[in-house]
PDB file of C-alpha atoms and ligand atoms in Angstrom:
ATOM      1  CA  UNK D   1       3.252  50.396   1.645  1.00 50.00           C
ATOM      2  CA  UNK D   2       6.072  50.752   3.994  1.00 53.00           C
ATOM      3  CA  UNK D   3       3.519  49.353   6.918  1.00 81.00           C
ATOM      4  CA  UNK D   4       2.572  46.780   5.155  1.00 93.00           C
ATOM      5  CA  UNK D   5       6.037  45.118   5.150  1.00 95.00           C
ATOM      6  CA  UNK D   6       8.630  43.634   7.825  1.00 95.00           C
ATOM      7  CA  UNK D   7      11.897  45.069   7.155  1.00 92.00           C
ATOM      8  CA  UNK D   8      13.868  41.760   6.590  1.00 92.00           C
ATOM      9  CA  UNK D   9      12.045  38.446   5.638  1.00 93.00           C
ATOM     10  CA  UNK D  10      11.271  35.803   8.048  1.00 93.00           C
ATOM     11  CA  UNK D  11      12.751  33.452   5.739  1.00 92.00           C
ATOM     12  CA  UNK D  12      15.776  32.995   3.421  1.00 89.00           C
ATOM     13  CA  UNK D  13      17.362  31.013   0.811  1.00 83.00           C
ATOM     14  CA  UNK D  14      20.045  28.683   2.774  1.00 82.00           C
ATOM     15  CA  UNK D  15      22.904  28.079   0.798  1.00 81.00           C
ATOM     16  CA  UNK D  16      24.023  26.073  -1.977  1.00 82.00           C
ATOM     17  CA  UNK D  17      20.552  24.623  -2.300  1.00 89.00           C
ATOM     18  CA  UNK D  18      20.352  23.860  -5.907  1.00 91.00           C
ATOM     19  CA  UNK D  19      23.626  21.829  -5.452  1.00 91.00           C
ATOM     20  CA  UNK D  20      22.178  19.734  -2.706  1.00 94.00           C
ATOM     21  CA  UNK D  21      18.880  19.117  -4.812  1.00 96.00           C
ATOM     22  CA  UNK D  22      21.007  18.258  -7.415  1.00 95.00           C
ATOM     23  CA  UNK D  23      23.065  15.707  -5.489  1.00 96.00           C
ATOM     24  CA  UNK D  24      20.794  14.540  -3.065  1.00 97.00           C
ATOM     25  CA  UNK D  25      20.224  10.677  -3.164  1.00 97.00           C
ATOM     26  CA  UNK D  26      18.689   8.892  -0.151  1.00 97.00           C
ATOM     27  CA  UNK D  27      20.828   7.275   2.176  1.00 97.00           C
ATOM     28  CA  UNK D  28      18.524   4.671   3.268  1.00 97.00           C
ATOM     29  CA  UNK D  29      19.977   2.025   0.865  1.00 95.00           C
ATOM     30  CA  UNK D  30      16.355   0.599   0.709  1.00 95.00           C
ATOM     31  CA  UNK D  31      15.119   3.676  -1.098  1.00 96.00           C
ATOM     32  CA  UNK D  32      16.332   4.940  -4.826  1.00 96.00           C
ATOM     33  CA  UNK D  33      14.273   8.395  -4.510  1.00 97.00           C
ATOM     34  CA  UNK D  34      12.337  10.082  -2.555  1.00 98.00           C
ATOM     35  CA  UNK D  35       8.504  10.546  -2.799  1.00 98.00           C
ATOM     36  CA  UNK D  36       6.827  13.680  -2.315  1.00 98.00           C
ATOM     37  CA  UNK D  37       2.914  13.106  -2.379  1.00 96.00           C
ATOM     38  CA  UNK D  38       0.614  16.791  -2.917  1.00 96.00           C
ATOM     39  CA  UNK D  39      -3.066  16.957  -1.335  1.00 94.00           C
ATOM     40  CA  UNK D  40      -5.372  19.861  -0.751  1.00 92.00           C
ATOM     41  CA  UNK D  41      -8.675  21.445  -2.294  1.00 91.00           C
ATOM     42  CA  UNK D  42      -8.945  21.234  -5.651  1.00 89.00           C
ATOM     43  CA  UNK D  43      -7.450  24.390  -8.014  1.00 92.00           C
ATOM     44  CA  UNK D  44      -5.120  25.028  -4.764  1.00 95.00           C
ATOM     45  CA  UNK D  45      -1.783  24.988  -7.151  1.00 95.00           C
ATOM     46  CA  UNK D  46      -0.479  21.258  -6.548  1.00 94.00           C
ATOM     47  CA  UNK D  47       0.006  19.952  -9.962  1.00 93.00           C
ATOM     48  CA  UNK D  48       1.455  23.982 -10.721  1.00 96.00           C
ATOM     49  CA  UNK D  49       3.639  23.267  -7.419  1.00 97.00           C
ATOM     50  CA  UNK D  50       5.098  19.822  -9.478  1.00 96.00           C
ATOM     51  CA  UNK D  51       5.211  22.136 -13.263  1.00 96.00           C
ATOM     52  CA  UNK D  52       7.187  25.163 -11.369  1.00 98.00           C
ATOM     53  CA  UNK D  53       9.655  22.354  -9.242  1.00 97.00           C
ATOM     54  CA  UNK D  54       9.925  21.184 -13.092  1.00 97.00           C
ATOM     55  CA  UNK D  55      10.625  24.894 -14.424  1.00 97.00           C
ATOM     56  CA  UNK D  56      13.522  25.378 -12.006  1.00 97.00           C
ATOM     57  CA  UNK D  57      15.273  22.624 -12.912  1.00 96.00           C
ATOM     58  CA  UNK D  58      14.872  22.716 -16.961  1.00 96.00           C
ATOM     59  CA  UNK D  59      15.594  26.508 -16.669  1.00 96.00           C
ATOM     60  CA  UNK D  60      12.594  27.241 -18.504  1.00 96.00           C
ATOM     61  CA  UNK D  61       8.840  27.395 -17.786  1.00 97.00           C
ATOM     62  CA  UNK D  62       7.555  24.097 -18.320  1.00 94.00           C
ATOM     63  CA  UNK D  63       3.698  22.448 -18.041  1.00 90.00           C
ATOM     64  CA  UNK D  64       4.108  19.242 -17.855  1.00 84.00           C
ATOM     65  CA  UNK D  65       1.323  18.335 -15.284  1.00 84.00           C
ATOM     66  CA  UNK D  66      -2.171  19.707 -16.478  1.00 80.00           C
ATOM     67  CA  UNK D  67      -3.432  22.218 -14.952  1.00 81.00           C
ATOM     68  CA  UNK D  68      -6.606  24.177 -15.371  1.00 78.00           C
ATOM     69  CA  UNK D  69      -8.058  27.719 -14.583  1.00 76.00           C
ATOM     70  CA  UNK D  70     -11.696  27.210 -14.389  1.00 71.00           C
ATOM     71  CA  UNK D  71     -12.877  26.076 -10.820  1.00 59.00           C
ATOM     72  CA  UNK D  72     -15.012  22.886 -10.579  1.00 64.00           C
ATOM     73  CA  UNK D  73     -14.039  19.250  -9.892  1.00 69.00           C
ATOM     74  CA  UNK D  74     -10.366  18.688  -9.798  1.00 70.00           C
ATOM     75  CA  UNK D  75      -8.827  18.781 -12.987  1.00 76.00           C
ATOM     76  CA  UNK D  76      -6.239  16.054 -11.763  1.00 77.00           C
ATOM     77  CA  UNK D  77      -8.153  13.033 -12.415  1.00 81.00           C
ATOM     78  CA  UNK D  78      -5.544  10.122 -11.710  1.00 86.00           C
ATOM     79  CA  UNK D  79      -2.648   9.307  -9.505  1.00 91.00           C
ATOM     80  CA  UNK D  80       0.602  10.267 -10.977  1.00 89.00           C
ATOM     81  CA  UNK D  81       3.824  10.192 -10.395  1.00 93.00           C
ATOM     82  CA  UNK D  82       5.858  12.698 -11.791  1.00 95.00           C
ATOM     83  CA  UNK D  83      10.376  12.984 -12.048  1.00 95.00           C
ATOM     84  CA  UNK D  84      12.441  15.683 -13.053  1.00 96.00           C
ATOM     85  CA  UNK D  85      14.803  15.408 -16.183  1.00 95.00           C
ATOM     86  CA  UNK D  86      18.011  16.078 -15.199  1.00 94.00           C
ATOM     87  CA  UNK D  87      19.193  15.008 -18.931  1.00 91.00           C
ATOM     88  CA  UNK D  88      17.767  13.089 -21.617  1.00 89.00           C
ATOM     89  CA  UNK D  89      18.122   9.816 -19.650  1.00 90.00           C
ATOM     90  CA  UNK D  90      18.551  10.314 -15.988  1.00 95.00           C
ATOM     91  CA  UNK D  91      16.160  11.863 -13.055  1.00 96.00           C
ATOM     92  CA  UNK D  92      16.590  13.228  -9.862  1.00 97.00           C
ATOM     93  CA  UNK D  93      15.815  11.413  -7.008  1.00 97.00           C
ATOM     94  CA  UNK D  94      12.817  12.838  -5.504  1.00 97.00           C
ATOM     95  CA  UNK D  95       9.673  11.995  -7.678  1.00 97.00           C
ATOM     96  CA  UNK D  96       6.259  13.946  -6.840  1.00 97.00           C
ATOM     97  CA  UNK D  97       2.574  12.224  -6.784  1.00 95.00           C
ATOM     98  CA  UNK D  98       0.286  14.100  -7.819  1.00 89.00           C
ATOM     99  CA  UNK D  99      -3.436  13.652  -6.646  1.00 87.00           C
ATOM    100  CA  UNK D 100      -7.424  14.589  -7.268  1.00 83.00           C
ATOM    101  CA  UNK D 101      -8.170  17.165  -4.817  1.00 84.00           C
ATOM    102  CA  UNK D 102     -10.277  17.699  -1.871  1.00 83.00           C
ATOM    103  CA  UNK D 103     -13.782  19.080  -1.899  1.00 80.00           C
ATOM    104  CA  UNK D 104     -16.222  18.697   0.988  1.00 75.00           C
ATOM    105  CA  UNK D 105     -18.310  16.479  -1.150  1.00 78.00           C
ATOM    106  CA  UNK D 106     -16.890  14.746  -3.911  1.00 75.00           C
ATOM    107  CA  UNK D 107     -13.043  14.659  -5.075  1.00 73.00           C
ATOM    108  CA  UNK D 108     -10.292  11.935  -3.160  1.00 78.00           C
ATOM    109  CA  UNK D 109     -11.764  10.125  -1.226  1.00 84.00           C
ATOM    110  CA  UNK D 110      -9.925  10.286   2.563  1.00 88.00           C
ATOM    111  CA  UNK D 111      -9.330   6.534   2.694  1.00 91.00           C
ATOM    112  CA  UNK D 112      -7.309   6.596  -0.969  1.00 91.00           C
ATOM    113  CA  UNK D 113      -5.184   8.829   0.480  1.00 92.00           C
ATOM    114  CA  UNK D 114      -4.640   7.265   3.429  1.00 93.00           C
ATOM    115  CA  UNK D 115      -4.223   3.757   0.748  1.00 95.00           C
ATOM    116  CA  UNK D 116      -1.563   6.300  -1.338  1.00 96.00           C
ATOM    117  CA  UNK D 117       0.494   6.925   1.720  1.00 97.00           C
ATOM    118  CA  UNK D 118       1.014   3.164   2.463  1.00 97.00           C
ATOM    119  CA  UNK D 119       2.169   2.620  -1.147  1.00 97.00           C
ATOM    120  CA  UNK D 120      -1.091   0.725  -2.188  1.00 97.00           C
ATOM    121  CA  UNK D 121      -1.943   2.648  -5.307  1.00 96.00           C
ATOM    122  CA  UNK D 122      -0.723   2.130  -8.308  1.00 95.00           C
ATOM    123  CA  UNK D 123       0.003   4.711 -10.686  1.00 93.00           C
ATOM    124  CA  UNK D 124      -2.094   6.263 -13.215  1.00 91.00           C
ATOM    125  CA  UNK D 125      -5.559   4.889 -10.923  1.00 92.00           C
ATOM    126  CA  UNK D 126      -8.322   7.052 -11.798  1.00 90.00           C
ATOM    127  CA  UNK D 127      -9.775   7.757  -8.737  1.00 85.00           C
ATOM    128  CA  UNK D 128     -13.512   7.077  -7.821  1.00 84.00           C
ATOM    129  CA  UNK D 129     -15.061   9.518  -5.966  1.00 74.00           C
ATOM    130  CA  UNK D 130     -18.323   7.353  -4.917  1.00 78.00           C
ATOM    131  CA  UNK D 131     -16.000   4.371  -3.240  1.00 85.00           C
ATOM    132  CA  UNK D 132     -11.755   3.667  -2.464  1.00 88.00           C
ATOM    133  CA  UNK D 133      -9.754   1.400  -4.109  1.00 93.00           C
ATOM    134  CA  UNK D 134     -10.306  -1.764  -3.054  1.00 92.00           C
ATOM    135  CA  UNK D 135      -7.738  -4.472  -2.572  1.00 95.00           C
ATOM    136  CA  UNK D 136      -9.124  -6.747  -5.326  1.00 94.00           C
ATOM    137  CA  UNK D 137      -9.047  -3.938  -7.870  1.00 94.00           C
ATOM    138  CA  UNK D 138      -5.858  -4.310 -10.682  1.00 95.00           C
ATOM    139  CA  UNK D 139      -4.735  -0.771  -9.617  1.00 95.00           C
ATOM    140  CA  UNK D 140      -3.906  -2.165  -5.802  1.00 97.00           C
ATOM    141  CA  UNK D 141      -0.839  -2.885  -4.866  1.00 97.00           C
ATOM    142  CA  UNK D 142      -0.810  -5.527  -2.579  1.00 97.00           C
ATOM    143  CA  UNK D 143       3.026  -5.800  -1.271  1.00 97.00           C
ATOM    144  CA  UNK D 144       4.714  -1.831  -1.173  1.00 97.00           C
ATOM    145  CA  UNK D 145       8.284  -1.635  -0.920  1.00 97.00           C
ATOM    146  CA  UNK D 146       9.645   1.329   0.307  1.00 97.00           C
ATOM    147  CA  UNK D 147      10.136   3.005  -2.927  1.00 96.00           C
ATOM    148  CA  UNK D 148       6.466   2.785  -3.956  1.00 97.00           C
ATOM    149  CA  UNK D 149       5.798   4.134  -0.125  1.00 97.00           C
ATOM    150  CA  UNK D 150       4.926   8.543   0.507  1.00 97.00           C
ATOM    151  CA  UNK D 151       7.892   9.443   2.088  1.00 97.00           C
ATOM    152  CA  UNK D 152       7.210  13.160   2.706  1.00 97.00           C
ATOM    153  CA  UNK D 153       3.175  14.768   2.611  1.00 97.00           C
ATOM    154  CA  UNK D 154       2.427  18.223   1.783  1.00 98.00           C
ATOM    155  CA  UNK D 155      -0.414  20.177   2.331  1.00 97.00           C
ATOM    156  CA  UNK D 156      -1.312  22.773  -0.510  1.00 97.00           C
ATOM    157  CA  UNK D 157      -3.553  25.287   0.045  1.00 97.00           C
ATOM    158  CA  UNK D 158      -4.079  29.323  -1.553  1.00 98.00           C
ATOM    159  CA  UNK D 159      -3.088  31.068   0.904  1.00 98.00           C
ATOM    160  CA  UNK D 160      -6.276  33.471   0.191  1.00 97.00           C
ATOM    161  CA  UNK D 161      -8.393  30.529   1.065  1.00 96.00           C
ATOM    162  CA  UNK D 162      -7.203  29.716   4.633  1.00 97.00           C
ATOM    163  CA  UNK D 163     -10.097  31.631   5.908  1.00 94.00           C
ATOM    164  CA  UNK D 164     -12.754  30.519   3.932  1.00 94.00           C
ATOM    165  CA  UNK D 165     -11.991  26.895   4.020  1.00 94.00           C
ATOM    166  CA  UNK D 166     -15.298  24.483   4.346  1.00 93.00           C
ATOM    167  CA  UNK D 167     -15.195  22.547   7.793  1.00 94.00           C
ATOM    168  CA  UNK D 168     -15.942  19.258   5.556  1.00 92.00           C
ATOM    169  CA  UNK D 169     -12.634  20.506   3.479  1.00 92.00           C
ATOM    170  CA  UNK D 170     -10.412  21.376   6.659  1.00 94.00           C
ATOM    171  CA  UNK D 171     -11.900  18.157   8.475  1.00 93.00           C
ATOM    172  CA  UNK D 172     -10.578  16.318   5.653  1.00 92.00           C
ATOM    173  CA  UNK D 173      -7.595  17.508   5.683  1.00 94.00           C
ATOM    174  CA  UNK D 174      -6.906  16.572   9.555  1.00 95.00           C
ATOM    175  CA  UNK D 175      -7.775  12.850   8.728  1.00 93.00           C
ATOM    176  CA  UNK D 176      -5.111  12.627   6.374  1.00 94.00           C
ATOM    177  CA  UNK D 177      -2.383  14.369   8.605  1.00 95.00           C
ATOM    178  CA  UNK D 178      -3.434  11.775  11.501  1.00 95.00           C
ATOM    179  CA  UNK D 179      -2.588   9.238   8.996  1.00 94.00           C
ATOM    180  CA  UNK D 180       0.570  10.763   8.130  1.00 95.00           C
ATOM    181  CA  UNK D 181       1.243  11.194  11.485  1.00 95.00           C
ATOM    182  CA  UNK D 182       0.382   7.368  12.252  1.00 95.00           C
ATOM    183  CA  UNK D 183       2.921   6.422   9.407  1.00 94.00           C
ATOM    184  CA  UNK D 184       5.690   8.696  11.073  1.00 94.00           C
ATOM    185  CA  UNK D 185       5.408  10.873   7.247  1.00 96.00           C
ATOM    186  CA  UNK D 186       6.963  13.939   7.553  1.00 93.00           C
ATOM    187  CA  UNK D 187       4.667  17.031   7.005  1.00 97.00           C
ATOM    188  CA  UNK D 188       4.959  20.243   5.615  1.00 98.00           C
ATOM    189  CA  UNK D 189       2.356  22.736   4.222  1.00 98.00           C
ATOM    190  CA  UNK D 190       2.703  24.939   1.062  1.00 98.00           C
ATOM    191  CA  UNK D 191       0.464  28.386   0.470  1.00 98.00           C
ATOM    192  CA  UNK D 192      -0.303  28.666  -2.887  1.00 98.00           C
ATOM    193  CA  UNK D 193      -1.158  32.215  -4.667  1.00 98.00           C
ATOM    194  CA  UNK D 194       0.272  34.934  -2.430  1.00 98.00           C
ATOM    195  CA  UNK D 195       0.319  37.197  -5.551  1.00 98.00           C
ATOM    196  CA  UNK D 196      -3.512  37.341  -5.403  1.00 98.00           C
ATOM    197  CA  UNK D 197      -3.599  37.562  -1.819  1.00 97.00           C
ATOM    198  CA  UNK D 198      -1.052  40.530  -1.485  1.00 97.00           C
ATOM    199  CA  UNK D 199      -0.455  43.601  -3.843  1.00 97.00           C
ATOM    200  CA  UNK D 200       2.923  43.763  -2.668  1.00 97.00           C
ATOM    201  CA  UNK D 201       4.113  40.352  -3.391  1.00 97.00           C
ATOM    202  CA  UNK D 202       2.058  41.165  -6.669  1.00 97.00           C
ATOM    203  CA  UNK D 203       4.513  43.845  -7.659  1.00 97.00           C
ATOM    204  CA  UNK D 204       7.344  42.507  -6.710  1.00 97.00           C
ATOM    205  CA  UNK D 205       8.188  38.783  -5.249  1.00 97.00           C
ATOM    206  CA  UNK D 206      10.881  39.577  -3.431  1.00 96.00           C
ATOM    207  CA  UNK D 207       8.117  40.534  -0.634  1.00 97.00           C
ATOM    208  CA  UNK D 208       7.172  37.099  -0.425  1.00 97.00           C
ATOM    209  CA  UNK D 209       8.385  36.730   3.499  1.00 97.00           C
ATOM    210  CA  UNK D 210       8.178  40.047   4.176  1.00 97.00           C
ATOM    211  CA  UNK D 211       4.249  40.601   3.670  1.00 97.00           C
ATOM    212  CA  UNK D 212       2.765  41.054   7.184  1.00 97.00           C
ATOM    213  CA  UNK D 213      -0.360  40.033   5.417  1.00 96.00           C
ATOM    214  CA  UNK D 214       0.463  37.148   4.394  1.00 97.00           C
ATOM    215  CA  UNK D 215       2.841  36.024   8.030  1.00 97.00           C
ATOM    216  CA  UNK D 216      -0.904  36.282   9.486  1.00 97.00           C
ATOM    217  CA  UNK D 217      -1.689  33.983   7.183  1.00 98.00           C
ATOM    218  CA  UNK D 218       0.667  31.361   7.920  1.00 98.00           C
ATOM    219  CA  UNK D 219      -0.176  31.807  11.560  1.00 97.00           C
ATOM    220  CA  UNK D 220      -3.678  31.180  11.058  1.00 97.00           C
ATOM    221  CA  UNK D 221      -3.118  27.961   8.990  1.00 98.00           C
ATOM    222  CA  UNK D 222      -1.023  27.034  11.743  1.00 97.00           C
ATOM    223  CA  UNK D 223      -3.649  27.317  14.011  1.00 97.00           C
ATOM    224  CA  UNK D 224      -6.121  25.796  12.067  1.00 96.00           C
ATOM    225  CA  UNK D 225      -4.699  22.411  10.960  1.00 96.00           C
ATOM    226  CA  UNK D 226      -1.231  21.984  13.430  1.00 95.00           C
ATOM    227  CA  UNK D 227       1.502  22.666  11.273  1.00 95.00           C
ATOM    228  CA  UNK D 228       3.839  24.567  12.782  1.00 95.00           C
ATOM    229  CA  UNK D 229       4.923  28.050  10.861  1.00 94.00           C
ATOM    230  CA  UNK D 230       8.611  26.418  10.728  1.00 93.00           C
ATOM    231  CA  UNK D 231       6.780  23.727   8.388  1.00 97.00           C
ATOM    232  CA  UNK D 232       4.763  26.036   6.258  1.00 98.00           C
ATOM    233  CA  UNK D 233       6.319  28.021   3.174  1.00 98.00           C
ATOM    234  CA  UNK D 234       5.104  30.460   0.457  1.00 98.00           C
ATOM    235  CA  UNK D 235       5.271  29.557  -2.831  1.00 98.00           C
ATOM    236  CA  UNK D 236       4.632  31.665  -5.842  1.00 98.00           C
ATOM    237  CA  UNK D 237       3.836  29.533  -8.722  1.00 98.00           C
ATOM    238  CA  UNK D 238       5.507  29.735 -12.267  1.00 98.00           C
ATOM    239  CA  UNK D 239       1.458  30.249 -14.020  1.00 94.00           C
ATOM    240  CA  UNK D 240       1.835  33.523 -15.951  1.00 93.00           C
ATOM    241  CA  UNK D 241       5.673  34.278 -16.308  1.00 95.00           C
ATOM    242  CA  UNK D 242       6.963  33.764 -20.035  1.00 95.00           C
ATOM    243  CA  UNK D 243      10.809  32.626 -18.528  1.00 97.00           C
ATOM    244  CA  UNK D 244      12.032  31.763 -14.756  1.00 97.00           C
ATOM    245  CA  UNK D 245      14.049  33.983 -12.912  1.00 97.00           C
ATOM    246  CA  UNK D 246      16.350  33.541 -10.015  1.00 95.00           C
ATOM    247  CA  UNK D 247      13.726  35.498  -7.520  1.00 96.00           C
ATOM    248  CA  UNK D 248      10.783  33.248  -8.552  1.00 97.00           C
ATOM    249  CA  UNK D 249      13.468  29.827  -8.401  1.00 97.00           C
ATOM    250  CA  UNK D 250      14.888  31.299  -5.058  1.00 96.00           C
ATOM    251  CA  UNK D 251      11.285  31.020  -2.929  1.00 97.00           C
ATOM    252  CA  UNK D 252      10.085  27.578  -4.784  1.00 97.00           C
ATOM    253  CA  UNK D 253      13.835  26.454  -3.651  1.00 97.00           C
ATOM    254  CA  UNK D 254      12.855  27.282  -0.319  1.00 96.00           C
ATOM    255  CA  UNK D 255       9.933  25.020  -0.108  1.00 97.00           C
ATOM    256  CA  UNK D 256      11.462  22.117  -1.813  1.00 97.00           C
ATOM    257  CA  UNK D 257      14.831  22.068  -0.095  1.00 96.00           C
ATOM    258  CA  UNK D 258      12.463  21.475   3.107  1.00 96.00           C
ATOM    259  CA  UNK D 259      10.460  19.256   1.929  1.00 97.00           C
ATOM    260  CA  UNK D 260      13.199  17.237   0.662  1.00 97.00           C
ATOM    261  CA  UNK D 261      15.362  17.194   4.122  1.00 96.00           C
ATOM    262  CA  UNK D 262      12.034  16.298   5.914  1.00 96.00           C
ATOM    263  CA  UNK D 263      11.616  12.993   3.311  1.00 97.00           C
ATOM    264  CA  UNK D 264      15.066  12.346   3.989  1.00 97.00           C
ATOM    265  CA  UNK D 265      14.812  12.303   7.817  1.00 95.00           C
ATOM    266  CA  UNK D 266      12.048   9.963   7.149  1.00 95.00           C
ATOM    267  CA  UNK D 267      14.125   7.532   5.205  1.00 95.00           C
ATOM    268  CA  UNK D 268      16.907   7.305   7.928  1.00 94.00           C
ATOM    269  CA  UNK D 269      14.069   6.244   9.977  1.00 92.00           C
ATOM    270  CA  UNK D 270      13.005   3.684   8.237  1.00 90.00           C
TER     271      UNK D 270
HETATM  272  N1  GTP Z   1      -1.801  33.781  -9.846  1.00 74.60           N
HETATM  273  C1  GTP Z   1      -1.435  32.495  -9.034  1.00 74.60           C
HETATM  274  N2  GTP Z   1      -2.468  31.400  -9.873  1.00 74.60           N
HETATM  275  C2  GTP Z   1      -1.854  30.242  -9.592  1.00 74.60           C
HETATM  276  C3  GTP Z   1      -0.724  30.131  -8.760  1.00 74.60           C
HETATM  277  N3  GTP Z   1      -0.785  28.496  -8.323  1.00 74.60           N
HETATM  278  C4  GTP Z   1      -1.198  27.900  -9.400  1.00 74.60           C
HETATM  279  N4  GTP Z   1      -2.444  29.011  -9.983  1.00 74.60           N
HETATM  280  C5  GTP Z   1      -3.353  28.864 -11.172  1.00 74.60           C
HETATM  281  O1  GTP Z   1      -4.400  28.256 -10.196  1.00 74.60           O
HETATM  282  C6  GTP Z   1      -5.153  27.108 -11.347  1.00 74.60           C
HETATM  283  C7  GTP Z   1      -5.514  25.809 -10.337  1.00 74.60           C
HETATM  284  O2  GTP Z   1      -3.766  25.258 -10.667  1.00 74.60           O
HETATM  285  P1  GTP Z   1      -3.386  23.561 -10.750  1.00 74.60           P
HETATM  286  O3  GTP Z   1      -2.383  23.825 -10.697  1.00 74.60           O
HETATM  287  O4  GTP Z   1      -4.642  23.369 -11.952  1.00 74.60           O
HETATM  288  O5  GTP Z   1      -4.584  23.316  -9.231  1.00 74.60           O
HETATM  289  P2  GTP Z   1      -4.619  21.986  -8.604  1.00 74.60           P
HETATM  290  O6  GTP Z   1      -4.179  21.709  -7.020  1.00 74.60           O
HETATM  291  O7  GTP Z   1      -3.522  20.789  -9.141  1.00 74.60           O
HETATM  292  O8  GTP Z   1      -6.000  21.704  -8.749  1.00 74.60           O
HETATM  293  P3  GTP Z   1      -6.812  20.337  -9.062  1.00 74.60           P
HETATM  294  O9  GTP Z   1      -6.082  18.897  -9.958  1.00 74.60           O
HETATM  295  O10 GTP Z   1      -8.307  20.116  -9.990  1.00 74.60           O
HETATM  296  O11 GTP Z   1      -7.446  19.737  -7.929  1.00 74.60           O
HETATM  297  C8  GTP Z   1      -4.191  27.329 -12.532  1.00 74.60           C
HETATM  298  O12 GTP Z   1      -5.221  28.258 -13.502  1.00 74.60           O
HETATM  299  C9  GTP Z   1      -3.140  27.750 -12.090  1.00 74.60           C
HETATM  300  O13 GTP Z   1      -2.041  28.630 -12.899  1.00 74.60           O
HETATM  301  C10 GTP Z   1      -0.199  30.916  -8.420  1.00 74.60           C
HETATM  302  O14 GTP Z   1       0.874  30.646  -7.058  1.00 74.60           O
HETATM  303  N5  GTP Z   1      -0.522  32.267  -8.552  1.00 74.60           N
HETATM  304 MG1   MG Z   2      -4.027  18.653 -10.206  1.00 74.60          MG
END
């Protein structure tokens, strides 16, 4: 057990993170919020990550974005925005957009993800796997504002799948990355399900950033898709827990803080 863990974690929670996130407001006055788009293979934990963030802020495990345990077609079928409630009437100033998963032969089309990045896809649009959204569709937003556009793009992949992603899915993820790069959009990677890939993490979430096995996968993912290791985060979602806990919250907040900071950098450049 000793040898499989580093003595010190290679990443820790910055101080006053929760306070920063709760008070976050884009400096750019043309934006009222920060829009975060999650993409990745089917069943990667994209919807679960939105639920995990919601759980941290609500102080209880919530299940707003539908998730599914059976593998197969993408469970998420529509383009949907999720705001995190501050109280009954107000929301935090970051919004998540959940999207259909990428698959080798079906799933969301790369063209549709590119349209979403530019803000052309209206909320509630049901993706059609055989053809992308077209300009004449009522769900096409011809004139997106800065608020409609995506400000930070997050690639979500199960950490145990990094070595077994199909060439086709990797190719699609690279295309999405290149499109985001051309638009100047900030990007990060989140590797989920660390509990399934590392027994030490399953036993204790505090081992997340000391697991050598997981760090190896972070480096592999970096080499595969070109994300620098500093932009890759490990996240164990709230999927089986009944209650929230500080240790679970901390690793979700490490990732979320960086997402918001990266998105804010993008907005400040607009
Ligand atoms: N053990 C474990 N299971 C997880 C984790 N994150 C998500 N899951 C489970 O993985 C399954 C798929 O998660 P979803 O959040 O539905 O995945 P998705 O990326 O939204 O999938 P699609 O909408 O189908 O593209 C669900 O059964 C989740 O409970 C995690 O960190 N650990
Ligand atoms: Mg989903």
